[in-house]
GROMACS .gro file of C-alpha atoms in nm:
model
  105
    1UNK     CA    1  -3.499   1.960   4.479
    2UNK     CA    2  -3.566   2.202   4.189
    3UNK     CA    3  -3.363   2.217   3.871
    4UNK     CA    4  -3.250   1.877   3.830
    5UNK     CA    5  -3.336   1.609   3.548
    6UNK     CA    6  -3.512   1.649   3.278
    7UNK     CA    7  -3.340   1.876   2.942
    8UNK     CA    8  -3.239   2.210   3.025
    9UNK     CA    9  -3.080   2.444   2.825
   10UNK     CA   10  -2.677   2.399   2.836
   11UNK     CA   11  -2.699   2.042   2.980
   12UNK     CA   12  -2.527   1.758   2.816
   13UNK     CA   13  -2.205   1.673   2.651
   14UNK     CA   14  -2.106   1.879   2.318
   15UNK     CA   15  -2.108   1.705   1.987
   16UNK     CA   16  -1.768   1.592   1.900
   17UNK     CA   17  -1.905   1.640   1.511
   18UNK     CA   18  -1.865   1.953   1.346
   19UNK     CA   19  -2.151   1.909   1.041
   20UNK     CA   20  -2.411   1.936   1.385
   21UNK     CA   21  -2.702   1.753   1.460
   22UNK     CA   22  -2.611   1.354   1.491
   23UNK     CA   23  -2.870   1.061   1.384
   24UNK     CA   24  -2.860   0.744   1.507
   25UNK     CA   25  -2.873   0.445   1.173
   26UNK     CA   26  -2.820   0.102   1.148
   27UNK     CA   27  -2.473  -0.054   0.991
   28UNK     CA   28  -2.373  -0.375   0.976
   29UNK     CA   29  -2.114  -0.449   1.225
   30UNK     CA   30  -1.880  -0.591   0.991
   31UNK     CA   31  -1.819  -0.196   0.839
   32UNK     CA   32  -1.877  -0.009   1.154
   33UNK     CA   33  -1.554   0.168   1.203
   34UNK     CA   34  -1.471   0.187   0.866
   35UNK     CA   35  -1.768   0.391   0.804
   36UNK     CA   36  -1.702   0.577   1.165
   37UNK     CA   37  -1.326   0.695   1.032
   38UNK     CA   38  -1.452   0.781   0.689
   39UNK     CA   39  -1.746   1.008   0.873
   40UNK     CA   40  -1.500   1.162   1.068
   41UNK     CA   41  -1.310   1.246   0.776
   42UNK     CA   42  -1.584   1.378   0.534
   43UNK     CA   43  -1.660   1.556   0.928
   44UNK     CA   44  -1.378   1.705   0.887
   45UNK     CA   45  -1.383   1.863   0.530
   46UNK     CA   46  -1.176   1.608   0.365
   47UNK     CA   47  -1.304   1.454   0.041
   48UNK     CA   48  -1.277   1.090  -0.036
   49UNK     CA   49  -1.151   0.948  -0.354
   50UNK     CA   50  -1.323   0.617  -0.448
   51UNK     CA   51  -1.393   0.346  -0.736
   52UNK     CA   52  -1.443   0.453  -1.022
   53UNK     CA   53  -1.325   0.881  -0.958
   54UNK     CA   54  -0.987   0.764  -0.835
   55UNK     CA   55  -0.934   0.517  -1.166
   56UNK     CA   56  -0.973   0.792  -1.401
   57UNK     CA   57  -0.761   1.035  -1.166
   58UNK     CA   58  -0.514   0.767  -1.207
   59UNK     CA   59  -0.544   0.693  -1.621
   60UNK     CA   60  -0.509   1.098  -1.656
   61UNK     CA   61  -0.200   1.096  -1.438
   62UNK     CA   62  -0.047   0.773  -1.605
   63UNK     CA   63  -0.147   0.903  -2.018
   64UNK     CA   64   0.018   1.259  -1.907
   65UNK     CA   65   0.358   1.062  -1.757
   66UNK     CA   66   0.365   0.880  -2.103
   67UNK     CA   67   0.343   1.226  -2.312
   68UNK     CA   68   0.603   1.385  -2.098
   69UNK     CA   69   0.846   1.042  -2.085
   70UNK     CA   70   0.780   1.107  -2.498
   71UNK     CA   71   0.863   1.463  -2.501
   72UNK     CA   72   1.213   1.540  -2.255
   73UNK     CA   73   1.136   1.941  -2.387
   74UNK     CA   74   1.118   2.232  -2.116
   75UNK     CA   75   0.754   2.279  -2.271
   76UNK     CA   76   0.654   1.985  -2.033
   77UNK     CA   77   0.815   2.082  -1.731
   78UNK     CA   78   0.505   2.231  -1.570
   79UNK     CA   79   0.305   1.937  -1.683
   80UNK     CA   80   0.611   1.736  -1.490
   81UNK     CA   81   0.540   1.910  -1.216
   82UNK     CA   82   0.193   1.887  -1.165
   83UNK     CA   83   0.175   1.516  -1.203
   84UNK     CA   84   0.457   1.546  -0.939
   85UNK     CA   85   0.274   1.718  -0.680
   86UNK     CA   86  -0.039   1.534  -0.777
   87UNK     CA   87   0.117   1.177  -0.695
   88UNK     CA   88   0.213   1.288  -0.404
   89UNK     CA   89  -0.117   1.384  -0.255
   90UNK     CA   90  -0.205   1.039  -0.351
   91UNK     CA   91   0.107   0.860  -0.217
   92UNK     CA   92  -0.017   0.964   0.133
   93UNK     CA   93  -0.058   0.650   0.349
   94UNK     CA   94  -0.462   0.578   0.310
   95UNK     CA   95  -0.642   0.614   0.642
   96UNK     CA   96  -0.652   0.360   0.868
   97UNK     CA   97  -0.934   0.135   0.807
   98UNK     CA   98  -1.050   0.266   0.474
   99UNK     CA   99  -0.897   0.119   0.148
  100UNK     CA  100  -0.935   0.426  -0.073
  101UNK     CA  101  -0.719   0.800  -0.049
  102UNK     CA  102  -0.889   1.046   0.142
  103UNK     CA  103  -0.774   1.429  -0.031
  104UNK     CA  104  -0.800   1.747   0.198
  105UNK     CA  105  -1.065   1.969   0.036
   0.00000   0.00000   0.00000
């Protein structure tokens, strides 16, 4: 019987990864699927906010609220809004598994 086993052109199961060629690496077991859903996210084009990004994302956001709680003008508004549509992004439940906000890109 011709044409079976070995690689052939075609064979095989596609990649479920979009970013292409996979690696296998060792993890300890204790992170495994956390570090399988955050791949899957950054897989996906979606940035990750962690440590020490997301603390200053969150002082800017929280000195800006104190300015505009200080100033009730119209001038603000837009600032208002920003930080409005900003917390929002961030209220998002975190993904499941991973402690810090993941952000579409």
């Amino acid at each position: 019987m011709r044409g079976r086993g070995g690689m052939r052109p075609g064979a095989g199961r596609k990649s479920a990864w979009q970013s292409g060629a996979t690696k296998t690496i060792r993890v300890p077991a204790a992170i495994e699927e956390e570090l399988l859903t955050l791949g899957k996210h950054l897989d996906r084009g979606q940035a990750v906010l962690t440590g020490q990004t997301l603390n200053q994302l969150e002082d800017i956001l929280v000195n800006y609220q104190a300015q505009c709680d200080t100033n009730p003008g119209e001038a603000w508004e837009p600032v208002r809004q920003l930080i409005a549509e900003i917390r929002t992004v961030l209220d998002r439940a975190p993904i499941e598994g991973v402690v810090e906000w993941v952000i579409e890109a």
